PDB file of C-alpha atoms in Angstrom:
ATOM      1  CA  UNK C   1     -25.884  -9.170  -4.349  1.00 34.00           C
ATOM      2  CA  UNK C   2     -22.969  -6.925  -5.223  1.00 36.00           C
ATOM      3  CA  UNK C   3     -20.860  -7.527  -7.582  1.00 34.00           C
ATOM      4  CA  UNK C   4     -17.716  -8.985  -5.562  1.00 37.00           C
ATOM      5  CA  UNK C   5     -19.784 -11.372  -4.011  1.00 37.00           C
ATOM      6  CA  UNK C   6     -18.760 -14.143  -6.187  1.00 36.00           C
ATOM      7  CA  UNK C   7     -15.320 -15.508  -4.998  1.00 39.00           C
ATOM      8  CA  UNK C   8     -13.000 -17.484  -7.023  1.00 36.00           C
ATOM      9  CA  UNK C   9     -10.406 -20.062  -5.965  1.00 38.00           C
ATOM     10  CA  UNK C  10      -7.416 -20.050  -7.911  1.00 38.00           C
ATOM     11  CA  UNK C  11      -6.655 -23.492  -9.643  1.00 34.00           C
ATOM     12  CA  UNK C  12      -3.492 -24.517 -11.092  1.00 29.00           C
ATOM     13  CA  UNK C  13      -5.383 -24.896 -14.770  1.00 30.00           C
ATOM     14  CA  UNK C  14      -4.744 -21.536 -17.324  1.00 33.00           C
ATOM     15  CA  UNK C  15      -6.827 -19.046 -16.439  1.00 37.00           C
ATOM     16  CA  UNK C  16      -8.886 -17.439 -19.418  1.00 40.00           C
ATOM     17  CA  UNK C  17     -10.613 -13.773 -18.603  1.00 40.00           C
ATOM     18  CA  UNK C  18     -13.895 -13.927 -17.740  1.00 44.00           C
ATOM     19  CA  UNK C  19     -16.397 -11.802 -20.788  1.00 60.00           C
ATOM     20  CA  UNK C  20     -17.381  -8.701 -19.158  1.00 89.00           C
ATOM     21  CA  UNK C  21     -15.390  -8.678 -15.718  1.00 97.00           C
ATOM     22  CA  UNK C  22     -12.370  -7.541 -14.809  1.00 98.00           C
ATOM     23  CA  UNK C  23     -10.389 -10.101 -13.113  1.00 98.00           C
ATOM     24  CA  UNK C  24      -9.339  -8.893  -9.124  1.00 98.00           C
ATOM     25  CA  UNK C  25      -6.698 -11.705  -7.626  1.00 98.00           C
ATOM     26  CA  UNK C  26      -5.739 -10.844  -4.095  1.00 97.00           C
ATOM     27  CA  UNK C  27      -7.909 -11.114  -0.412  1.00 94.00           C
ATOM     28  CA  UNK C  28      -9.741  -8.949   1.708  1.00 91.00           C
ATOM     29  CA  UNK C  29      -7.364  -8.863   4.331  1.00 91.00           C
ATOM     30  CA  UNK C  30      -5.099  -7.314   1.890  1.00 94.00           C
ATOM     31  CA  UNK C  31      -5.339  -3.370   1.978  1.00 96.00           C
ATOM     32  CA  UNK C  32      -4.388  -2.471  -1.965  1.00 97.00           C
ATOM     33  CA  UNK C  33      -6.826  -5.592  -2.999  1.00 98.00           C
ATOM     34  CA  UNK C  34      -9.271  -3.655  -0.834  1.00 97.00           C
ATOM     35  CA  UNK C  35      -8.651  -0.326  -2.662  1.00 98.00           C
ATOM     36  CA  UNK C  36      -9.127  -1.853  -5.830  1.00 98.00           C
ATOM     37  CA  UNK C  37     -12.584  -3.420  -5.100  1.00 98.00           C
ATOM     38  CA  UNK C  38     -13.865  -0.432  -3.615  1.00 98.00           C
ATOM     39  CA  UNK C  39     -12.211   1.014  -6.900  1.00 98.00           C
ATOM     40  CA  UNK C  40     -14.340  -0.850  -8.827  1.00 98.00           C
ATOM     41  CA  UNK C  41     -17.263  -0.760  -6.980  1.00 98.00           C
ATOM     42  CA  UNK C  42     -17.615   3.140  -6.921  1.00 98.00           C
ATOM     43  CA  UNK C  43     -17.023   3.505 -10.237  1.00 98.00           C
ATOM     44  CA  UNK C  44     -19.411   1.036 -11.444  1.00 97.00           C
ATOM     45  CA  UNK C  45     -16.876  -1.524 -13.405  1.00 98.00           C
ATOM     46  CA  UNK C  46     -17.972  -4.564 -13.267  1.00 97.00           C
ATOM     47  CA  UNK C  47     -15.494  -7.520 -11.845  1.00 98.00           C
ATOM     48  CA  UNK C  48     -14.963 -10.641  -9.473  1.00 97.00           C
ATOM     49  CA  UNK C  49     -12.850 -11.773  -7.023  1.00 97.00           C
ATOM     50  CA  UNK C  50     -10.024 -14.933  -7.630  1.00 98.00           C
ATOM     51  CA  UNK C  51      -9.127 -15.477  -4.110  1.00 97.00           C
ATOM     52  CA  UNK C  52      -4.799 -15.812  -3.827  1.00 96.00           C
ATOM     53  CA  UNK C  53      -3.217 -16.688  -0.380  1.00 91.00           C
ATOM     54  CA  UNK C  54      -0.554 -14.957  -0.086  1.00 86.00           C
ATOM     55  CA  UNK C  55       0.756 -16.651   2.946  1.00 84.00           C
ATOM     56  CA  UNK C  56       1.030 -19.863   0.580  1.00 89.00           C
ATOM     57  CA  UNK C  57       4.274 -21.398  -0.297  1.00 88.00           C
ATOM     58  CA  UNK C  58       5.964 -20.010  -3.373  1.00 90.00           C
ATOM     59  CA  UNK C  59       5.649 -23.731  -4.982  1.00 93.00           C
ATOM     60  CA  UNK C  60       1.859 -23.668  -4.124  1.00 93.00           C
ATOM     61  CA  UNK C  61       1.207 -20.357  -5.770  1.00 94.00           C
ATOM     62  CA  UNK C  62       3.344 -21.142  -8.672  1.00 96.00           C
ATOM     63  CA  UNK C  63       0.511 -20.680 -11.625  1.00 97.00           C
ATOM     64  CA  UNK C  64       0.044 -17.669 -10.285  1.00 97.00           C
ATOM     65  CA  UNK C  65       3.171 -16.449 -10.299  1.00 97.00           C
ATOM     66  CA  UNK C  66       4.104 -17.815 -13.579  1.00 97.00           C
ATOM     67  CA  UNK C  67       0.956 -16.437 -15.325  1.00 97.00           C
ATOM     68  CA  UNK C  68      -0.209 -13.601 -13.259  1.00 98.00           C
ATOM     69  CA  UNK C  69       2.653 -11.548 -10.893  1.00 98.00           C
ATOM     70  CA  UNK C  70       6.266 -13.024 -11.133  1.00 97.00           C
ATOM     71  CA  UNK C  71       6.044 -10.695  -7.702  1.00 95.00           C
ATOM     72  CA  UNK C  72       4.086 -13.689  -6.209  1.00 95.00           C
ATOM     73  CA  UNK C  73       2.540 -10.195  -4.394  1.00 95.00           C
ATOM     74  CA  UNK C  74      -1.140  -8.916  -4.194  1.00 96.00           C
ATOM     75  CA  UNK C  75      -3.318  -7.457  -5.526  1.00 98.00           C
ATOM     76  CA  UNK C  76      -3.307  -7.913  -9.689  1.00 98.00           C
ATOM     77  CA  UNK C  77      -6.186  -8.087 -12.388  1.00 98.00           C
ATOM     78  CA  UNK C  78      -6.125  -9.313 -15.680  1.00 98.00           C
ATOM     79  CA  UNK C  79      -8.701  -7.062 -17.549  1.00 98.00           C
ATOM     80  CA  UNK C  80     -11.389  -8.587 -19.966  1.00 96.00           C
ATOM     81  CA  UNK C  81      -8.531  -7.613 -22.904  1.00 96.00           C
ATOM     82  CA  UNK C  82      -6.447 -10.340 -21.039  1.00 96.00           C
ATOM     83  CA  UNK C  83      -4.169  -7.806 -19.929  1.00 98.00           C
ATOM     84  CA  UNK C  84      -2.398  -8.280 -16.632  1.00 98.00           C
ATOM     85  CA  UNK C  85      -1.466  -5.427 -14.619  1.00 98.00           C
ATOM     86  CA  UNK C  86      -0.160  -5.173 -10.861  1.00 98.00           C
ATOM     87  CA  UNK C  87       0.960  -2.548  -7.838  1.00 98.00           C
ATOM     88  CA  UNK C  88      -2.630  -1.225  -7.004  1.00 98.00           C
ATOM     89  CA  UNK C  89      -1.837   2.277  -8.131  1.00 98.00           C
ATOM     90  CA  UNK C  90      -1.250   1.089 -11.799  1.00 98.00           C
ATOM     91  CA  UNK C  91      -4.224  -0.604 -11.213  1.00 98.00           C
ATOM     92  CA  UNK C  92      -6.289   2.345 -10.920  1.00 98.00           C
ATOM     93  CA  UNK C  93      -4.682   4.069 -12.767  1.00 98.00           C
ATOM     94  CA  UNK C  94      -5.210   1.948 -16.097  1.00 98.00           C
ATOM     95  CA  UNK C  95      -8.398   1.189 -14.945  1.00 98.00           C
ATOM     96  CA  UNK C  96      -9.664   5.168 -15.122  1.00 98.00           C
ATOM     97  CA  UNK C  97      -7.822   5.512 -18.380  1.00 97.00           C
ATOM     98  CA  UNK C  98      -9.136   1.995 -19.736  1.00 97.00           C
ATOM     99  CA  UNK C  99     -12.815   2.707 -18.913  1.00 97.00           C
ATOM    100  CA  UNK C 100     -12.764   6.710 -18.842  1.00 97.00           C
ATOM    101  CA  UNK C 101     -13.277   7.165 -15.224  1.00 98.00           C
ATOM    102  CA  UNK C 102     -12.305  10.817 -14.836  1.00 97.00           C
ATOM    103  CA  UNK C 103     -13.971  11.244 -12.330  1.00 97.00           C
ATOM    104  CA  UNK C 104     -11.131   9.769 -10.472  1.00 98.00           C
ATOM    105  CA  UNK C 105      -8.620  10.411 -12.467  1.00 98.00           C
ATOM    106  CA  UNK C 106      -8.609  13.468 -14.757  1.00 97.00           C
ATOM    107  CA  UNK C 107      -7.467  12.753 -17.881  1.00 94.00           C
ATOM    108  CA  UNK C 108      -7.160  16.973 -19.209  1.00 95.00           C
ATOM    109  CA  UNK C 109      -6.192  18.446 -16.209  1.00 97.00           C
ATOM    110  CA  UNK C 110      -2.738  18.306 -16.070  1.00 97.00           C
ATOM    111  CA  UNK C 111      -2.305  19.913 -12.126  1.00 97.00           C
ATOM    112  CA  UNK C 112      -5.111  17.794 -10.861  1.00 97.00           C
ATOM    113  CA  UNK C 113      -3.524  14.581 -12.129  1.00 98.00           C
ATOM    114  CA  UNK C 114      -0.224  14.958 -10.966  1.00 98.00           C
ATOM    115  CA  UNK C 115      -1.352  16.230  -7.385  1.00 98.00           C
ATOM    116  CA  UNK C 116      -2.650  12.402  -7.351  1.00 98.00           C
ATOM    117  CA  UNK C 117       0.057  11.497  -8.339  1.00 98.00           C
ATOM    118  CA  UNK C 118       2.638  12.484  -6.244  1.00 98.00           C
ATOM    119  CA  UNK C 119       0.235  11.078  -3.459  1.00 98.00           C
ATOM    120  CA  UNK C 120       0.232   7.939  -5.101  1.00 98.00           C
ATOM    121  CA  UNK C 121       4.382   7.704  -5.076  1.00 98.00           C
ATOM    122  CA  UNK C 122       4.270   9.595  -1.791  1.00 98.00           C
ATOM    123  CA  UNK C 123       2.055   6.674  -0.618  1.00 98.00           C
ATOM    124  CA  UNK C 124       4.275   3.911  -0.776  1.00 95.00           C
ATOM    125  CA  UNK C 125       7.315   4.949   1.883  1.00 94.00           C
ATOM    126  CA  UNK C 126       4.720   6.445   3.773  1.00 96.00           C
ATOM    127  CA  UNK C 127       1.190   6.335   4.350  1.00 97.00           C
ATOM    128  CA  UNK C 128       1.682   2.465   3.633  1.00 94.00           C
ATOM    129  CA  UNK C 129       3.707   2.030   6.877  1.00 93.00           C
ATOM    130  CA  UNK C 130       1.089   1.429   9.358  1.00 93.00           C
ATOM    131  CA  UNK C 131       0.203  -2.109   7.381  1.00 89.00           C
ATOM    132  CA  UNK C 132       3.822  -3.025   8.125  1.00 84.00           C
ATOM    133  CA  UNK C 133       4.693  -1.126  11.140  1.00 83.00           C
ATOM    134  CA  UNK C 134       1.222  -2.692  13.060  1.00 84.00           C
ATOM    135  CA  UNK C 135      -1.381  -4.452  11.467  1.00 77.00           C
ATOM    136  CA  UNK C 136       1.291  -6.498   9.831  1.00 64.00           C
ATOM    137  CA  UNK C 137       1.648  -8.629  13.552  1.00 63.00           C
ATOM    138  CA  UNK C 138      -1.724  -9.159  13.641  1.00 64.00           C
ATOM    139  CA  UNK C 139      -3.073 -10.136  10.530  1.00 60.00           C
ATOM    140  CA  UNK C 140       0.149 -12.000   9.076  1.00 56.00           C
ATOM    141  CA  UNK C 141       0.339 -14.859  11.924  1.00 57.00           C
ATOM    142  CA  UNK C 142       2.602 -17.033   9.366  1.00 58.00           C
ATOM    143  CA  UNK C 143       5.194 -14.789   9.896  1.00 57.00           C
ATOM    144  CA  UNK C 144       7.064 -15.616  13.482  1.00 62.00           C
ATOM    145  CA  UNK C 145       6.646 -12.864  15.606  1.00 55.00           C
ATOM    146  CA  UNK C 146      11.165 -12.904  15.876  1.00 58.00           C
ATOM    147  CA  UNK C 147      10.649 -11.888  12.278  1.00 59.00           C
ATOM    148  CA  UNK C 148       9.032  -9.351  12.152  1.00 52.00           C
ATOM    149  CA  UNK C 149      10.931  -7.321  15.501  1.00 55.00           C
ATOM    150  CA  UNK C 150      14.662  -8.555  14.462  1.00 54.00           C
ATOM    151  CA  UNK C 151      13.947  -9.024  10.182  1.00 55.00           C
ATOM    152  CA  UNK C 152      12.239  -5.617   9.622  1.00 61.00           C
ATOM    153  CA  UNK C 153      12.779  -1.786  10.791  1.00 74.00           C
ATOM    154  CA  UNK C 154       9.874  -2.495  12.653  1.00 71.00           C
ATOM    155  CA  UNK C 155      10.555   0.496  15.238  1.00 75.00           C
ATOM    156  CA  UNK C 156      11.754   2.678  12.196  1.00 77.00           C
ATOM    157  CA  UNK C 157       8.746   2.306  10.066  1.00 79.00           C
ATOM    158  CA  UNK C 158       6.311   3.108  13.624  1.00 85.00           C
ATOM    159  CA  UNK C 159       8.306   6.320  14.146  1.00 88.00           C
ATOM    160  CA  UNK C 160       7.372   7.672  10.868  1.00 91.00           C
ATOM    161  CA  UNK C 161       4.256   7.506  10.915  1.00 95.00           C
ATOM    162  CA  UNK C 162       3.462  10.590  13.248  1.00 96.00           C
ATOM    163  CA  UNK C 163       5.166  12.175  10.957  1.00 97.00           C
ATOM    164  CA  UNK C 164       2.986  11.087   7.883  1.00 97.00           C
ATOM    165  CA  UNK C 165       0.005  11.835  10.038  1.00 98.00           C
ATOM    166  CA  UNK C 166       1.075  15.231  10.339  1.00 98.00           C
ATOM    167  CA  UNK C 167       1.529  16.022   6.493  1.00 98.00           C
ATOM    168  CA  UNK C 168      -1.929  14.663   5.686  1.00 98.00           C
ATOM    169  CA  UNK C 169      -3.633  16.296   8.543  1.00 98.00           C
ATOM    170  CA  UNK C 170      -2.151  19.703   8.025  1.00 98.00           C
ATOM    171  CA  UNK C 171      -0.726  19.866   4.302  1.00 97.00           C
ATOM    172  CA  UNK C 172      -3.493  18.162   2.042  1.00 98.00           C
ATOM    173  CA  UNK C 173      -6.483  17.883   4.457  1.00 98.00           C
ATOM    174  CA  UNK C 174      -6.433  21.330   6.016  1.00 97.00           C
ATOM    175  CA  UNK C 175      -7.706  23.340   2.903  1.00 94.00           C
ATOM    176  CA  UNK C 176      -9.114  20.568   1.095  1.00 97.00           C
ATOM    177  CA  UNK C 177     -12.025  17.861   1.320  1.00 98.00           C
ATOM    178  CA  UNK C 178      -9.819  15.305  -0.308  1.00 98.00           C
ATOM    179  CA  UNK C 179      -6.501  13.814  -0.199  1.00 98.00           C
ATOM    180  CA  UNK C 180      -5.100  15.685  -3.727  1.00 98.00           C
ATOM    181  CA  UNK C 181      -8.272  18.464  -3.857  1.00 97.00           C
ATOM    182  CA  UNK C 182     -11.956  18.719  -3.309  1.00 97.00           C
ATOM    183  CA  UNK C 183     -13.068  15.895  -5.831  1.00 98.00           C
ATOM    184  CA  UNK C 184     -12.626  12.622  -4.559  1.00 98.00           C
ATOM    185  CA  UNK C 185      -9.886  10.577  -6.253  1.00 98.00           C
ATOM    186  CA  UNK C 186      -8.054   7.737  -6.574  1.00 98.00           C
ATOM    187  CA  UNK C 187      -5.626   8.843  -3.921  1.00 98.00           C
ATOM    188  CA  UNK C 188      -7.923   8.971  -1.263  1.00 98.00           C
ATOM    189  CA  UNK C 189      -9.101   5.220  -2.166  1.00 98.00           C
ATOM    190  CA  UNK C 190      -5.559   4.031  -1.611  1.00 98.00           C
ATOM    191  CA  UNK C 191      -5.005   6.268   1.348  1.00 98.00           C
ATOM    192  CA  UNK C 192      -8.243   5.215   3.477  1.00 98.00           C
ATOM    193  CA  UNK C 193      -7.446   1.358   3.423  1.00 98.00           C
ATOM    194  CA  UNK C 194      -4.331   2.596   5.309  1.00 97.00           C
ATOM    195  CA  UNK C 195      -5.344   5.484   7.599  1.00 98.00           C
ATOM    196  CA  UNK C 196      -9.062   3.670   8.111  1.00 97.00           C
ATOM    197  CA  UNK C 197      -6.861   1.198  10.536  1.00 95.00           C
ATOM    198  CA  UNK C 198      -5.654   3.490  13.127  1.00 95.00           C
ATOM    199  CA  UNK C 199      -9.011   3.847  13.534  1.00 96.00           C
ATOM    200  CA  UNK C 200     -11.184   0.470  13.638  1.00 94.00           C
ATOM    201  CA  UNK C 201      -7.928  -1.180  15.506  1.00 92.00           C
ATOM    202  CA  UNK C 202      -6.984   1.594  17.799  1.00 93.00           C
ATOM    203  CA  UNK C 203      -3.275   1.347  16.860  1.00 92.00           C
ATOM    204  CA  UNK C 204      -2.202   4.805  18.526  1.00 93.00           C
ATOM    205  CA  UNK C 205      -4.786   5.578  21.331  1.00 94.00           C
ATOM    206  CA  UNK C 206      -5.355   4.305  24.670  1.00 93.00           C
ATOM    207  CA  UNK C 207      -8.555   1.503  24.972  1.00 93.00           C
ATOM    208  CA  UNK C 208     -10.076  -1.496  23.924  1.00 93.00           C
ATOM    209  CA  UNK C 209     -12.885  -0.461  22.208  1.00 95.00           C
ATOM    210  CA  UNK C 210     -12.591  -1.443  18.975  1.00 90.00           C
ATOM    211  CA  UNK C 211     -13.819  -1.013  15.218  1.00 92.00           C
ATOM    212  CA  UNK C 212     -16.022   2.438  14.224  1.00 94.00           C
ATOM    213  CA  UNK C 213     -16.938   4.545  16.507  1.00 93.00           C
ATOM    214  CA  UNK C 214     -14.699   3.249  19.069  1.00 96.00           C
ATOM    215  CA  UNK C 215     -11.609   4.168  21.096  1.00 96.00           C
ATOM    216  CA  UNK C 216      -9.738   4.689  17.646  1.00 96.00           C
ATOM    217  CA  UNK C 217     -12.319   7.040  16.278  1.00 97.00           C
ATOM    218  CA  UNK C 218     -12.035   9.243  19.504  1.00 97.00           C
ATOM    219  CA  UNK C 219      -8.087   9.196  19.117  1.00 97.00           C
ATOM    220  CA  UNK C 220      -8.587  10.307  15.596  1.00 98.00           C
ATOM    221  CA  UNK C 221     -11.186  12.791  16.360  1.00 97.00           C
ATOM    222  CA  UNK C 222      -8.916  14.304  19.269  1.00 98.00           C
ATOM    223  CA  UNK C 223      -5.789  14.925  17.380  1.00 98.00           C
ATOM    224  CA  UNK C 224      -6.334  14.839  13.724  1.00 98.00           C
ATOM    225  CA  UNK C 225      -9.711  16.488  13.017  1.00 98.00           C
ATOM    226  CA  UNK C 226      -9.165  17.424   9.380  1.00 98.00           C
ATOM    227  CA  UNK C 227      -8.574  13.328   8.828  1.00 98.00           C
ATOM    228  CA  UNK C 228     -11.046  12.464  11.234  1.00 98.00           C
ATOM    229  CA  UNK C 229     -13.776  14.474   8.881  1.00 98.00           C
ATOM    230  CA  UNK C 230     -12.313  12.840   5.801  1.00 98.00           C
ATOM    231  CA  UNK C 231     -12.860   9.555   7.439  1.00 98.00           C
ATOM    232  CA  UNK C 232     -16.619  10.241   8.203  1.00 98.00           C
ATOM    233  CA  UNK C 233     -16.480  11.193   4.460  1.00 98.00           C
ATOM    234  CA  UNK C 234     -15.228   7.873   2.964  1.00 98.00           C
ATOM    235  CA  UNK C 235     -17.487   6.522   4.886  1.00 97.00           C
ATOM    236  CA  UNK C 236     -20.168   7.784   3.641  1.00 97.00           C
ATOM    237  CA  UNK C 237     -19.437   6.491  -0.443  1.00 98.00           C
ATOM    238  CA  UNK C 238     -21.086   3.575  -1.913  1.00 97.00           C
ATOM    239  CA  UNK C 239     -20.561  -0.246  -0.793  1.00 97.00           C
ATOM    240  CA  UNK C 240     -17.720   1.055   1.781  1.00 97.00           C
ATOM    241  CA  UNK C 241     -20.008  -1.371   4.283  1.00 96.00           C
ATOM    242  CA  UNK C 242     -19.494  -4.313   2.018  1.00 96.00           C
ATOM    243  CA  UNK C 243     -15.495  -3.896   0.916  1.00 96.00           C
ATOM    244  CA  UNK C 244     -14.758  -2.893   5.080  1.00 93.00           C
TER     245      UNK C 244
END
């Protein structure tokens, strides 16, 4: 078995870090908790899931809150020095520096680094969008449906995202195999658990034919080839099966 396999419900008790594991609260419908486990999983650091419904009451997820993320939000770990961190991006981020994953993170070269991360801040007013401009209806059902067309800029946030397409497709994907270069990184973690949607759930095309391979895949493959290769190539990385 891999090592997320183990799931652990959160109890209203202190919670002590586990010896050896980092510590990964969130779900797996959750697309940051899902960047972080496939994090974790590619570059070999060992950790386990503490499952945290996020659709809870604030009252029921009060521990939590109190002695993980005042945020109440998702995902967060609490590393096996006890220290709590949250926002997925710090998350890696610490993570690489913590257990020397440069790989993913270059810790010398200066250009390489901050390429990542200005797709990292980039990432969060745009790429991030299709969560709440789409999959947000679907997968959040505690949230009335009234909400989410008259309490958000639904419409807003679904007009953008052409736009973000566009950028990845023809500014950081056209001469590159990655998101920030031709190494994989960090950035293209975060990015896939976003842009991997409008493909499984078909969210722009025409069809019914759902999850890989489907009537999304074709949509992708149509009008954004450079992100339609770079989807083939996440693909293709260890345990993306298992984490998708």
């Amino acid at each position: 078995p891999s090592l997320h396999d183990r799931n652990i419900t959160l109890s209203l008790t202190p919670i002590m870090a586990s010896q050896g594991k980092v510590k990964v609260y969130g779900t797996p419908i959750s697309q940051p908790t899902r960047a972080v486990q496939w994090f974790c999983e590619i570059a070999n650091i060992p950790y386990e899931n503490v499952s945290v419904n996020v659709a809870a009451s604030r009252k029921k997820r009060a521990d939590y809150i109190k002695t993980i993320n005042p945020n109440g939000r998702i995902p967060s770990i609490k590393d096996t020095n006890d220290l709590v961190i949250y926002e997925s991006a710090a998350i890696m981020q610490y993570l690489c520096n913590r257990y020397n994953k440069t790989n993913l993170y270059p810790k010398d070269d200066l250009i390489a680094r901050a390429k990542i991360d200005e797709y990292l801040h980039w990432h969060h007013e745009n790429t991030r969008m299709i969560t709440p401009g789409y999959v947000g209806l679907i997968m959040r059902t505690d949230v009335p449906f009234k909400k989410w067309i008259l309490g958000t800029d639904l419409l807003q946030r679904r007009k953008s995202i052409p736009r973000t397409l566009k950028i990845i497709e023809e500014t950081r994907l056209n001469k590159h195999k990655y998101i920030a270069g031709d190494t994989l990184s960090i950035a293209d973690i975060l990015c896939y658990e976003e842009l991997v949607q409008i493909d499984v759930w078909n969210l722009l095309g025409q069809g019914s034919d759902l999850g890989f391979d489907g009537d999304g895949t074709k949509f992708v493959r149509d009008n954004y080839p450079n992100i339609y290769q770079w989807l083939l190539r996440m693909r293709g990385l260890t345990k993306h099966d298992e984490i998708h």
